[in-house]
Structure formats: structure tokens, C-alpha cells
Coordinates of C-alpha atoms and ligand atoms in Angstrom, one line a residue:
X1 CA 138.9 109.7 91.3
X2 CA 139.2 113.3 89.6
X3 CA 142.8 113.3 90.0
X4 CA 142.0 116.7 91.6
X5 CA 143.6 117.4 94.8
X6 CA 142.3 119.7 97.5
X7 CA 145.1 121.1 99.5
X8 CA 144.8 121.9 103.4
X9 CA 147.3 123.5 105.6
X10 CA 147.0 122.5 109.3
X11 CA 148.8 123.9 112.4
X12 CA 151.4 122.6 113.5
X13 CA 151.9 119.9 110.1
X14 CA 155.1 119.8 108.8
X15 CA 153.4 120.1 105.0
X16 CA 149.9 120.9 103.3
X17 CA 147.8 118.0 103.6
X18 CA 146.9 116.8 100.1
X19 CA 143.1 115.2 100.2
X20 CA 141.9 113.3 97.2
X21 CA 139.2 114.8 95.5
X22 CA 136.6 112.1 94.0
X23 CA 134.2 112.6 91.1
X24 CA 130.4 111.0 91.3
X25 CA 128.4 110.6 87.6
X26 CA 126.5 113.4 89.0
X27 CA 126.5 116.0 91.8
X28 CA 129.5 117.4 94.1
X29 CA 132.7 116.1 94.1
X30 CA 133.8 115.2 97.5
X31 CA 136.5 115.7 99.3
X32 CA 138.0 112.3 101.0
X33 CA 139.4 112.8 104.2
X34 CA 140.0 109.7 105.7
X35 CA 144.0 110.3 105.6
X36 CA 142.5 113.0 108.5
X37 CA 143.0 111.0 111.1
X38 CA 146.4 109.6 110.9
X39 CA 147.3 113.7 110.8
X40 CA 145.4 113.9 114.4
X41 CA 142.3 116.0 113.0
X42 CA 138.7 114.6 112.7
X43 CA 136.1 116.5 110.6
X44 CA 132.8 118.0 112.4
X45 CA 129.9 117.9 110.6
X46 CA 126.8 117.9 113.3
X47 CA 123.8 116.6 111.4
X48 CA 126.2 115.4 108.5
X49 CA 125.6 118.4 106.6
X50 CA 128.2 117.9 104.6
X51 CA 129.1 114.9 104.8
X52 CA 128.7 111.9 102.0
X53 CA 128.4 109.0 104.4
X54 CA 128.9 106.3 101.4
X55 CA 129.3 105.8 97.6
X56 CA 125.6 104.7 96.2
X57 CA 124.2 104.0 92.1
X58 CA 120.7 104.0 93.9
X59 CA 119.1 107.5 94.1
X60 CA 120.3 111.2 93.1
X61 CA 118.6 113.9 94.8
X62 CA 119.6 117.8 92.8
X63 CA 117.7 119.6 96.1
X64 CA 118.2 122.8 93.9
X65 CA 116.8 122.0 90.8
X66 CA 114.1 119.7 92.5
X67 CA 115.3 116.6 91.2
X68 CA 114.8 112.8 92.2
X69 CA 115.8 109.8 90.0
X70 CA 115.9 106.5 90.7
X71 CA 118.5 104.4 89.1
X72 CA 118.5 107.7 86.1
X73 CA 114.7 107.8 85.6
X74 CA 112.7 110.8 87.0
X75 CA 110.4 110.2 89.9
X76 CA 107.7 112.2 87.4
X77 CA 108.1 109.7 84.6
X78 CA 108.6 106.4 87.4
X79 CA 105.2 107.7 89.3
X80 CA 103.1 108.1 86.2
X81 CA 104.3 105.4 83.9
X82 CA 105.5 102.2 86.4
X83 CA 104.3 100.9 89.6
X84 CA 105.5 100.3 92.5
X85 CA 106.7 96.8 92.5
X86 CA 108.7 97.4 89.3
X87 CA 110.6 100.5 91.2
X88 CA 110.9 98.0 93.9
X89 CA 112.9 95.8 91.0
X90 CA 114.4 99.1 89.7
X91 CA 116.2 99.8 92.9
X92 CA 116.8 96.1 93.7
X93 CA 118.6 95.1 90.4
X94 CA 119.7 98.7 88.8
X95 CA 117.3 97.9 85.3
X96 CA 113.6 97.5 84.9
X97 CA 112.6 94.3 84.4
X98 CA 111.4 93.3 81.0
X99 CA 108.0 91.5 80.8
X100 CA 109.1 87.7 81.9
X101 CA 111.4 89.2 84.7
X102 CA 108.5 91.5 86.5
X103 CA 106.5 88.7 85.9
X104 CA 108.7 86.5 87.8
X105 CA 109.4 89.3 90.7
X106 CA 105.5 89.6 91.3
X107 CA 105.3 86.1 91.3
X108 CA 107.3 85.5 94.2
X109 CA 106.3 89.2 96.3
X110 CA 102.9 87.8 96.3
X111 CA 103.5 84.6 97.5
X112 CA 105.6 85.7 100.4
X113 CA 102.7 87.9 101.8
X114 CA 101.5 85.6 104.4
X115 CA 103.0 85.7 108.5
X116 CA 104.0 82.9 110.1
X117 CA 100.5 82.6 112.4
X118 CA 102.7 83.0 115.5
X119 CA 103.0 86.6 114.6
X120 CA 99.4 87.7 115.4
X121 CA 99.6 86.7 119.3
X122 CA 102.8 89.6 119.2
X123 CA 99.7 92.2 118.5
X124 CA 97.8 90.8 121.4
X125 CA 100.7 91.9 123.9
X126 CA 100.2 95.2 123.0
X127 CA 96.7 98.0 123.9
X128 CA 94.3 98.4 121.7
X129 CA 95.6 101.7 121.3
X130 CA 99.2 101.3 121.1
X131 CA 100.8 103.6 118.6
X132 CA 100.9 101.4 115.0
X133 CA 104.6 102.6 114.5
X134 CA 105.4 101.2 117.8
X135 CA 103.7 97.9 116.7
X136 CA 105.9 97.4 113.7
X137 CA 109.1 98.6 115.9
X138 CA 108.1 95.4 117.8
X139 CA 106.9 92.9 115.4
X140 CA 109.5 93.5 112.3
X141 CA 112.2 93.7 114.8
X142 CA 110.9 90.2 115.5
X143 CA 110.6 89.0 111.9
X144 CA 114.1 87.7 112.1
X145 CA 112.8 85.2 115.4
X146 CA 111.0 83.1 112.4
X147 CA 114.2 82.5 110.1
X148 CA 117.2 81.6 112.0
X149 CA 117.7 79.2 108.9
X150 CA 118.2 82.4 106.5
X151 CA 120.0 85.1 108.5
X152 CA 123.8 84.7 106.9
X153 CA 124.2 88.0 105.4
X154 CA 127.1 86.4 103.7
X155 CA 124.8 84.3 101.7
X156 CA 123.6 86.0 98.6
X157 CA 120.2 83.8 98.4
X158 CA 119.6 84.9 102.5
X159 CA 120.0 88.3 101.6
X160 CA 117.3 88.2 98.4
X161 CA 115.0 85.6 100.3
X162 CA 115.1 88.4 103.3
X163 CA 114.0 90.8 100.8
X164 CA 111.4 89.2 99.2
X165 CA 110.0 88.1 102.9
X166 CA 110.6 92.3 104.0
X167 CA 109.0 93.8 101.1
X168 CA 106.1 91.0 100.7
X169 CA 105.3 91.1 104.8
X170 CA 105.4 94.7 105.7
X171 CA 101.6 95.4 104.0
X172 CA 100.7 92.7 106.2
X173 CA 102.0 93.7 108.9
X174 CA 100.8 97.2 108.4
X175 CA 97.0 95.9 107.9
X176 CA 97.3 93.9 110.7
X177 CA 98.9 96.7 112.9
X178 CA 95.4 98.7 111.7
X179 CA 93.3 95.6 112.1
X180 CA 94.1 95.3 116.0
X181 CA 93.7 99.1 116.7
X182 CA 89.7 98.8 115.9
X183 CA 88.9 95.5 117.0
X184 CA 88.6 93.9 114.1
X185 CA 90.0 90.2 112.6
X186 CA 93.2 90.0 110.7
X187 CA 92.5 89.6 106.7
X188 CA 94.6 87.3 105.2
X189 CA 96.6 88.5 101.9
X190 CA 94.7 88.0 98.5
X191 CA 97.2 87.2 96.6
X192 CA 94.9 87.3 93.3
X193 CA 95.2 91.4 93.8
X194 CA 98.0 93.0 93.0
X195 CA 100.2 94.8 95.4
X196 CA 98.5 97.9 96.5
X197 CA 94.9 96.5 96.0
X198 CA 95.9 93.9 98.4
X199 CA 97.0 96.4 100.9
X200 CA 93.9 98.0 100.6
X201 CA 92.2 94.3 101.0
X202 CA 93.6 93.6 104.0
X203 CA 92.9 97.2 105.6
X204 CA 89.4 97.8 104.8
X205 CA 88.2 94.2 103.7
X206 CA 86.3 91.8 106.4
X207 CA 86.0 87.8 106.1
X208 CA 82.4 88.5 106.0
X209 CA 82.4 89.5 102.6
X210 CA 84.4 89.8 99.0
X211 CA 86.0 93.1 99.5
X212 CA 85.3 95.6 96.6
X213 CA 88.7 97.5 95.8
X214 CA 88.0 100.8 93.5
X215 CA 90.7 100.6 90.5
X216 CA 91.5 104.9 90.8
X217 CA 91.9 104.3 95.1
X218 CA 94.5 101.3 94.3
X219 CA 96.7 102.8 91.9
X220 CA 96.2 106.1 94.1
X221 CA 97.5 104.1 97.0
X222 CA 100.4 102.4 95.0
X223 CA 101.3 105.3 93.7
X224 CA 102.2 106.9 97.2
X225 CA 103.9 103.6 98.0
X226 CA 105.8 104.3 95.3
X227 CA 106.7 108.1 95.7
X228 CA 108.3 107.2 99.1
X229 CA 110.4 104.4 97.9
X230 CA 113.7 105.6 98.4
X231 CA 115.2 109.4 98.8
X232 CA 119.0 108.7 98.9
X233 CA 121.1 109.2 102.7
X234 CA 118.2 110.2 104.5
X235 CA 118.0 109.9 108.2
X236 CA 116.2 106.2 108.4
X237 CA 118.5 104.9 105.1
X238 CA 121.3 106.0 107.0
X239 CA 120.3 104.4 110.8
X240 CA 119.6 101.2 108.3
X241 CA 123.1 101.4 106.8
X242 CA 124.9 101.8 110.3
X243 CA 123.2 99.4 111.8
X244 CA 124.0 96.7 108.9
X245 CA 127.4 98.1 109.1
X246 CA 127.1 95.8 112.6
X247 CA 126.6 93.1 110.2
X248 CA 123.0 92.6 112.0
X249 CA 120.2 91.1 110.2
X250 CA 118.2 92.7 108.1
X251 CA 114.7 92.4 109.9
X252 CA 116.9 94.6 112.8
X253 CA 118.1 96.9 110.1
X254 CA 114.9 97.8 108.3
X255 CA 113.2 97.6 112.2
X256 CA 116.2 100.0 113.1
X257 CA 114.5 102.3 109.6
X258 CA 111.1 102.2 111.6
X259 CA 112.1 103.8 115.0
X260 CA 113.9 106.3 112.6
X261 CA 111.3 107.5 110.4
X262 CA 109.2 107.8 113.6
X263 CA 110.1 111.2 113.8
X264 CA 107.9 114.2 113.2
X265 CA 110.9 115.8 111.6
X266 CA 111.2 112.8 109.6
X267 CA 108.6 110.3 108.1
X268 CA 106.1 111.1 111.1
X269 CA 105.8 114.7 109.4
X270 CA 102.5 113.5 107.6
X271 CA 100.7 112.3 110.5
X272 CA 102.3 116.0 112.4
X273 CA 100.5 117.7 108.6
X274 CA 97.3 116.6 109.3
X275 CA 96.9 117.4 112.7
X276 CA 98.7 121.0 112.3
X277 CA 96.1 121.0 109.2
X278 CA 93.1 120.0 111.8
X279 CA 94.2 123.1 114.3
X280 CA 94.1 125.7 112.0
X281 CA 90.5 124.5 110.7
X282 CA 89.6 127.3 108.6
X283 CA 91.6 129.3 106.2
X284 CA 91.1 132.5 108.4
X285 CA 93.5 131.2 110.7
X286 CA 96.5 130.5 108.1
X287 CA 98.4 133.9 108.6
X288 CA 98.3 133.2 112.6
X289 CA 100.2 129.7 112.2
X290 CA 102.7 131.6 109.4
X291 CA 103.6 134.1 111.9
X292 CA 104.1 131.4 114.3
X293 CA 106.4 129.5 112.0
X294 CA 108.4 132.6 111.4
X295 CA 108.6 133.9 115.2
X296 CA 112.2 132.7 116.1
X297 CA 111.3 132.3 120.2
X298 CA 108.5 129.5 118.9
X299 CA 109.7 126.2 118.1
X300 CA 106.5 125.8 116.2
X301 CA 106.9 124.6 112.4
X302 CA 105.0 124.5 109.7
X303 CA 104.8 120.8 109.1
X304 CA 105.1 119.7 105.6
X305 CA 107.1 122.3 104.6
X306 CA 111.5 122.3 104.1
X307 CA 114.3 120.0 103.6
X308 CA 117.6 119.1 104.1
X309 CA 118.1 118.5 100.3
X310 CA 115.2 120.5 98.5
X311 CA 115.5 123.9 98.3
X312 CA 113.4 124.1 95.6
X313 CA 109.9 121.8 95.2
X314 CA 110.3 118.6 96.2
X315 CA 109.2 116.8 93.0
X316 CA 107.4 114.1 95.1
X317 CA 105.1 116.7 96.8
X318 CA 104.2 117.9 92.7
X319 CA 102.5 114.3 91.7
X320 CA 101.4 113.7 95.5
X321 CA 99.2 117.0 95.1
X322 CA 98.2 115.3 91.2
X323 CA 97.2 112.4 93.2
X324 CA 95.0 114.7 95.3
X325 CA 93.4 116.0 92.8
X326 CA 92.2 113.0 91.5
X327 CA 91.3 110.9 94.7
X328 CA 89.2 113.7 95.7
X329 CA 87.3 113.7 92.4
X330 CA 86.6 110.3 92.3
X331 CA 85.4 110.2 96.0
X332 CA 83.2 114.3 95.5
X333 CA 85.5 115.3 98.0
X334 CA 86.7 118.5 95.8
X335 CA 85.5 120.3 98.3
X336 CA 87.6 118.9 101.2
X337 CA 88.0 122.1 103.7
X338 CA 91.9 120.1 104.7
X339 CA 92.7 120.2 101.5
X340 CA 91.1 124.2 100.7
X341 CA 93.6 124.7 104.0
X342 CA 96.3 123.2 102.8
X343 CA 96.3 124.7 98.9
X344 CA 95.7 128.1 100.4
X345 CA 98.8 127.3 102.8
X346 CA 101.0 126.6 100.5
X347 CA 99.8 129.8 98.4
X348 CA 100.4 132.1 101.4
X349 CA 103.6 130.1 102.6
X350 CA 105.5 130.0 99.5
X351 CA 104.8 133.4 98.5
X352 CA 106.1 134.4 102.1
X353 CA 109.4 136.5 102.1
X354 CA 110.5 134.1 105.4
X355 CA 109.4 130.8 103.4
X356 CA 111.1 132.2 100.1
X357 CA 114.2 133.0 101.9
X358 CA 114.9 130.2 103.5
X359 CA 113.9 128.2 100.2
X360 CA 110.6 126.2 102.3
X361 CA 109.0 124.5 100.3
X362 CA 106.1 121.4 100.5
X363 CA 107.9 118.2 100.9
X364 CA 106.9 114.9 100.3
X365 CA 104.6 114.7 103.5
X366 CA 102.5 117.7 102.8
X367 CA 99.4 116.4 100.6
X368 CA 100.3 112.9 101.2
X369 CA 97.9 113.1 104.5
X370 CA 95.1 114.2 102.6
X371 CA 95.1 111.4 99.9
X372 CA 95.9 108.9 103.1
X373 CA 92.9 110.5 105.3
X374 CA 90.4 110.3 101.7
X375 CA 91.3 106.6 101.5
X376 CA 90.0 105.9 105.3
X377 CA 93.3 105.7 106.7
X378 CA 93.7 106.9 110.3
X379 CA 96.1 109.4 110.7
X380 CA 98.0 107.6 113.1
X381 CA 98.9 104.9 110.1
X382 CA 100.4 107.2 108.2
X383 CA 103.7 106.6 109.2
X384 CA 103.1 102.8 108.9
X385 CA 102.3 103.4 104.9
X386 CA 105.5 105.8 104.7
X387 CA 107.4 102.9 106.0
X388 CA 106.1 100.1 104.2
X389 CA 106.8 102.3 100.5
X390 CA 110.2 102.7 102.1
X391 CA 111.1 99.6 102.7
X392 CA 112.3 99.1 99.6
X393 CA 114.7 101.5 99.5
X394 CA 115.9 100.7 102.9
X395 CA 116.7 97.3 101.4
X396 CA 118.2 97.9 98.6
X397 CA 120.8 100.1 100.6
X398 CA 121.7 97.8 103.2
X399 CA 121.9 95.4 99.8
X400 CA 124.2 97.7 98.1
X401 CA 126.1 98.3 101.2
X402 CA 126.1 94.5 102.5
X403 CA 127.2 93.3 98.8
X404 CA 130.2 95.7 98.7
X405 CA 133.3 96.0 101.0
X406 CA 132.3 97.6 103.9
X407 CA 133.6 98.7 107.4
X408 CA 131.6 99.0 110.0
X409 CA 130.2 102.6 111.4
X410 CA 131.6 104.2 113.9
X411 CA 131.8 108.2 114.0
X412 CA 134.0 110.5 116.2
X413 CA 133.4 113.6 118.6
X414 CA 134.7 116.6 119.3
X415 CA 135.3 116.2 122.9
X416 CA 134.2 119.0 125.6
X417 CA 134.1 117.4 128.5
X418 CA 136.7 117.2 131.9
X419 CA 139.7 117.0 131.3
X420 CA 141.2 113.9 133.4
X421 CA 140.6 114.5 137.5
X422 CA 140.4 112.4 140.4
X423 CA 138.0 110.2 142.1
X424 CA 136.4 112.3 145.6
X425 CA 135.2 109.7 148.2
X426 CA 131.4 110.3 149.0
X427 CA 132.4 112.0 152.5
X428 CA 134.9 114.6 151.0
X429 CA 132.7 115.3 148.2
X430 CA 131.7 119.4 148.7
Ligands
SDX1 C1 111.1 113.8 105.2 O1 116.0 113.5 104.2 C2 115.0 113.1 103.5 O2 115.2 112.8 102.3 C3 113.7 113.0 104.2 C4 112.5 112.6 103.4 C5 112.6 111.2 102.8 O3 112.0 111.0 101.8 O4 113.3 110.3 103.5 O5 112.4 113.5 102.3 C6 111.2 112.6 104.2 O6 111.6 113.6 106.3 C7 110.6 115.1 104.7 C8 110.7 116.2 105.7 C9 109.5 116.1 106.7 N1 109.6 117.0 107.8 C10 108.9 118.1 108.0 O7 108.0 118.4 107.2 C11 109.0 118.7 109.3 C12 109.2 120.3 109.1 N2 110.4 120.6 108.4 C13 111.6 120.9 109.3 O8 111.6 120.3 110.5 C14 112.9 120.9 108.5 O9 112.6 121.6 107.4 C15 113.6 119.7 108.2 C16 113.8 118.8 109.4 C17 112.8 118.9 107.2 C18 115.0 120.1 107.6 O10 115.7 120.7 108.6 P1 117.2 121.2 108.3 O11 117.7 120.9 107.0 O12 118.0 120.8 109.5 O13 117.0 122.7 108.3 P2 116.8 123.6 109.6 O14 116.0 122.9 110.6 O15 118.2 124.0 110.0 O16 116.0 124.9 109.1 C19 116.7 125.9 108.4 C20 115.9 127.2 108.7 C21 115.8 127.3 110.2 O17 115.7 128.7 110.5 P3 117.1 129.5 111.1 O18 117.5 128.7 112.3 O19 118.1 129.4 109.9 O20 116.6 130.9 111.4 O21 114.6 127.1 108.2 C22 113.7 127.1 109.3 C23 114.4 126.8 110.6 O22 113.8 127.4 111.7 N3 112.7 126.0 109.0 C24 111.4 126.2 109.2 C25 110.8 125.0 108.8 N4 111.8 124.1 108.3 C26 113.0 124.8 108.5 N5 110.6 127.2 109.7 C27 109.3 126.9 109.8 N6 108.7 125.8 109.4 C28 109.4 124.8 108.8 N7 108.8 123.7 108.4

């Protein structure tokens, strides 16, 4: 509480309403307007806007100063300093782990990799060609088929075994969504490697021979795992948290995340980058697809760019283009005409009054393509490895939310529609 008070005078009350006013450890205050209701008023807030949906220690986002911490540590420090299964600790247990503790937490990630061999004939219902986000729609969703005996989201040990079994799966799953699409067998984890390497394993190795993982590719590709961990009340962490709010299990909650982040305004922005990056194809055509981002009458946007929160750089996109840099120098791709396009894009773009204005900047999904596409990964995956890095912080919300009192979700409307009327028979209808 701030033991502030805002004060709000509605027709027709007797008296000002008085609305608590609460204090977080950082960022707005808000104002709590539950007693709302019992006054007759709901709030509207399409697009929740304003709206804080939930008290969270997990992630603050300053979207004007370009700010991201996790747990009170800087994304920049987390990204070149940690790895991605300690931030998966980090936003698990609110510390990092000290030595024995990560050791421990590694320990039992990797030896939860593996799928119950059922789970490959789920890939086999689907084309050859089927969209890998709608594969792992299907087959997380179906995750919770294969452990009736650990669903009680009462249960403490459920809810960290369902974790473990979440976050040690989805590379798997991932591989084995890729796997399918080209024909090729499933690899089995290697749980020798560590985390990303063994992504990386699965995705490109064959059971024909030892699969040669380059050190600067792994840490490239855990590093982008672990830039998309978690980004506070977004629109997938927020489909996650209603639909725990049903008390459903977590395999249908972080499935629930998938279908979410689907969307090429959401987490299927990097795979909508690289093909807007692919249609412009030379630099010479930049200024055409700026104008088009601008012209009100075209729906067209320039993908990669803006955000709800950031109105400054999003501090993610800063060490994804680092990242560039250095996968394309280790692989003598400096000369990459996607990523010439893209630099040169984000030179005319954010020195554009319209882009200035409206405070558009690269987000997280702008050079991420580019690394994604270096590594060999199809574009149509990219989506897949978005989701997989965000597991995490899909768990650990439905964790913080699951752990806590909580009611379950259930907005209002403002209603438009007929007013009560009568039921026509079909022969007096006009
Ligand atoms: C992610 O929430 C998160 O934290 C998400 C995420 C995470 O880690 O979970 O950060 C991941 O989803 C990143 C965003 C990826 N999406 C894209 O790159 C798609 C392109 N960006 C836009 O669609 C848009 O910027 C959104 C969806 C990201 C944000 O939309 P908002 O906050 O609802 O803002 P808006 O659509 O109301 O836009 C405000 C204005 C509009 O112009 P006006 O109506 O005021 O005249 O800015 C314009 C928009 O037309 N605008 C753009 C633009 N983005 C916004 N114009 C051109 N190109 C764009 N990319």
C-alpha cells in the first residue's frame, strides 16, 4: 500500500469513490479498483493498456529508459555473464544458484530431456509440411497425456517435476518438430552437452555420425534462448496466467503460451522479419517499404520494429545485434546482404521523423532472424526457438501465480449489443 488515495467522483454516487493507491519496488503505482464493481462501474481498458493484470517479483520492464531485469539484474549483465539455464534458475527460485545448486539444477534438466517414445507417432499424424508451431500446439498440449500421476497443481513436487519435464522437453520437442519437416530421424538428447549444444545436436546432428557442435554457434544459440526468457505481462505470459487461473495443467498452460506467441504481432514477428527482410532484397528498396509503413490506408508494418512497453531500444535487440556481429564473423558471413538490409533499415527507420515520433524502435525480433537463419535454422522454426527460451518464463509465472492466492480470470465488457426483444417465428420474420 502507499496509503495514497485516488479520489473519483461518479454520477449519480452519493460520495467520491476513494480507490487505494498501491506502491510496487519499482515503476507506476496503481490504482486498485476492484471496489469498482460493487459501485456498478467496470473499467475499459481494450488491449489492457493500462491495466496491471497481477502483482509479479519476476521481471521489470522501464519501456522508456529501455530497461529489462530479471529478478534485479540487467538483461546486459544476465546475457553476457550467465547462461541460460542459470536465468532459468534465476526466475524459478528469485537467487542465482551458487555452484552446488546450478550444479544440481543442470543435473536434473538434462536428465529429463528424453520423450516418452509414444510421442514421436503424434508427428507422424501431421504433413511433412505442417507448420512447426502448430506441431508443438499439438504435442505439448499433449505432454500432460503421459503424467496423469503428476498433474495436482496443489502439489508443490507436481508443480517443480512439471517444470523440470517443460523446460528439459521443449528442445526436444522443437528438434523433433524440425526433424519431421525434412525427412530426417529423430536425434535423441545428448545429455553429455550442455543445454544449447544439445539443441543444436538434436537439430543438425544425424545417428550416422558424432555431431561436431562449434563452441561460438552454442553459446550464440543459448544466448538467444536466454534473451527471450521472460518479458513480464506480455500477451503469451498473460494467455498462460488465465488459463492457470482455470486451475488447468501446466502442459495446457504453457501449450495455451504457444498458440499465443504464434502471432506475427507477437513472437511470430521474427519469422514475419525475415521474410519482410527477403522482399525488400536490396537496400535500394528500403525507402519504398518505409513509406509503406508510414502510409496510414496500408496495414503494412515494418516487422521488427515497436512495442507496447519500449519506447526507447529494446535492450534485448542491443546484445541480439552483438550476437550478430559475432555469428557472422565466425561463419565469413560479414557480408550477409539480410543483414546489410537490416542495419541500413534500422539507420533509415530510426532516424525517420514517423519512426522517431511514434518512439519505433527494433525489438527483440529484429536481428534475432538473422543469427537464427546463420545457424541453419529455417525460418519457419523461429517461432519454435522463441518459445522454447520462453518457456521458462511462462513457468515461472503460472508458478508464482499457482503458488500464491489466486482467483480465477474472468474479465468484463462494455456491452453494445440489443437491448432485450422478442423471439420472431421464422414465417413472421421480415
Ligand atoms: C514481441 O509484449 C511483449 O513484451 C512482447 C515481446 C516479448 O518478449 O514477449 O517483447 C515480444 O512481441 C515483440 C514485438 C514483435 N512484433 C512486431 O515486431 C510486429 C510489428 N510491431 C507492431 O505490430 C507493434 O509495434 C506492436 C504490436 C509490437 C505494438 O503495438 P501497440 O503497442 O498496440 O501499438 P500500436 O499498434 O497501437 O501502434 C502505435 C502506432 C500506430 O500508429 P497510429 O495508429 O498511432 O497512427 O505506431 C504504429 C501504429 O500504426 N506502429 C507501426 C509499427 N508499430 C506500431 N507502424 C509501422 N511499423 C510498425 N512496426
Amino acid at each position: 500500500m502507499s496509503g495514497k488515495t485516488a479520489r473519483l467522483s461518479i454520477p449519480g454516487a452519493a460520495a467520491e469513490l476513494e480507490l487505494p493507491v498501491l506502491s510496487g519496488t519499482m515503476g507506476p503505482d496503481v490504482v486498485d479498483v476492484q471496489a469498482l464493481t460493487a459501485n456498478g462501474y467496470f473499467t475499459y481498458d481494450p488491449g489492457f493498456v493500462s491495466t496491471a493484470s497481477c502483482e509479479s517479483r519476476i521481471t521489470y520492464i522501464d519501456g522508456d529508459r529501455g530497461i529489462l531485469l530479471h529478478r534485479g539484474y540487467p538483461i546486459e549483465q544476465l546475457a553476457e555473464k550467465s547462461d541460460y539455464l542459470e536465468v532459468c534458475y534465476l526466475l524459478m527460485y528469485g537467487e542465482l544458484p551458487d555452484a552446488g545448486q546450478k550444479k544440481r539444477f543442470v543435473d536434473v534438466v538434462m536428465r529429463h530431456t528424453m520423450v516418452h517414445e509414444q510421442l514421436q507417432f503424434f508427428y507422424r499424424g501431421f504433413r511433412r509440411d505442417a507448420h512447426p508451431m502448430a506441431i508443438m500446439c499439438g504435442v505439448v498440449g499433449a505432454l500432460s497425456a503421459f503424467y496423469h500421476d503428476a498433474l495436482n497443481i496443489t502439489d508443490e513436487e507436481h508443480r517443480e517435476i512439471a517444470a523440470f519435464r517443460l523446460l528439459a522437453k521443449m528442445p526436444t520437442l522443437a528438434a523433433m518438430s524440425y526433424k519431421y519437416s525434412i525427412g530426417m530421424p529423430f536425434m535423441y538428447p545428448d545429455n553429455t552437452l550442455d543445454y544449447a549444444s544439445n539443441f543444436l545436436h538434436m537439430m543438425f546432428g544425424n545417428p550416422c555420425e558424432k555431431t561436431k557442435i562449434n563452441p561460438v554457434l552454442a553459446r550464440a544459440m543459448d544466448r538467444i534462448f536466454l534473451l527471450h526468457a521472460d518479458h513480464e505481462q506480455n500477451a503469451s505470459t498473460s494467455a498462460v496466467r488465465l488459463t492457470g487461473s482455470t486451475g488447468a495443467n501446466p502442459f495446457a498452460c504453457i501449450a495455451a503460451g504457444i498458440a499465443a506467441l504464434w502471432g506475427p504481432a507477437h513472437g511470430g514477428a521474427n519469422e514475419a522479419v525475415l521474410t519482410q527482410l527477403e522482399q525488400i532484397g536490396d537496400e535500394s528498396r528500403i525507402p519504398e517499404f518505409i513509406a509503406r509503413a508510414k502510409d496510414k490506408n496500408d496495414p503494412f508494418r515494418l516487422m521488427g520494429f515497436g512495442h507496447r512497453v519500449y519506447k526507447n531500444f529494446d535492450p534485448r535487440a542491443k546484445v541480439m545485434k552483438q550476437t550478430c556481429d559475432e555469428v557472422l564473423s565466425e561463419l565469413g558471413l560479414e557480408k550477409d546482404p539480410l543483414f546489410r538490409i537490416a542495419q541500413k533499415l534500422e539507420r533509415i527507420a530510426t532516424e525517420d521523423e514517423y519512426f522517431v515520433q511514434k518512439k519505433l524502435y527494433p525489438n527483440v525480433d529484429f536481428y534475432s532472424g538473422i543469427i537464427l537463419r546463420a545457424l541453419g535454422i529455417p525460418t519457419n522454426m523461429f517461432t519454435v526457438i522463441f518459445a522454447t527460451g520462453r518457456t521458462i518464463g511462462w513457468i515461472a509465472h503460472w508458478h508464482e501465480m499457482i503458488s500464491a492466492s489466486y482467483k480465477i480470470g474472468r474479465p468484463r465488457q462494455l456491452y453494445t449489443g440489443y437491448t432485450p426483444r422478442d423471439y420472431v417465428p421464422i414465417d413472421r420474420r421480415p
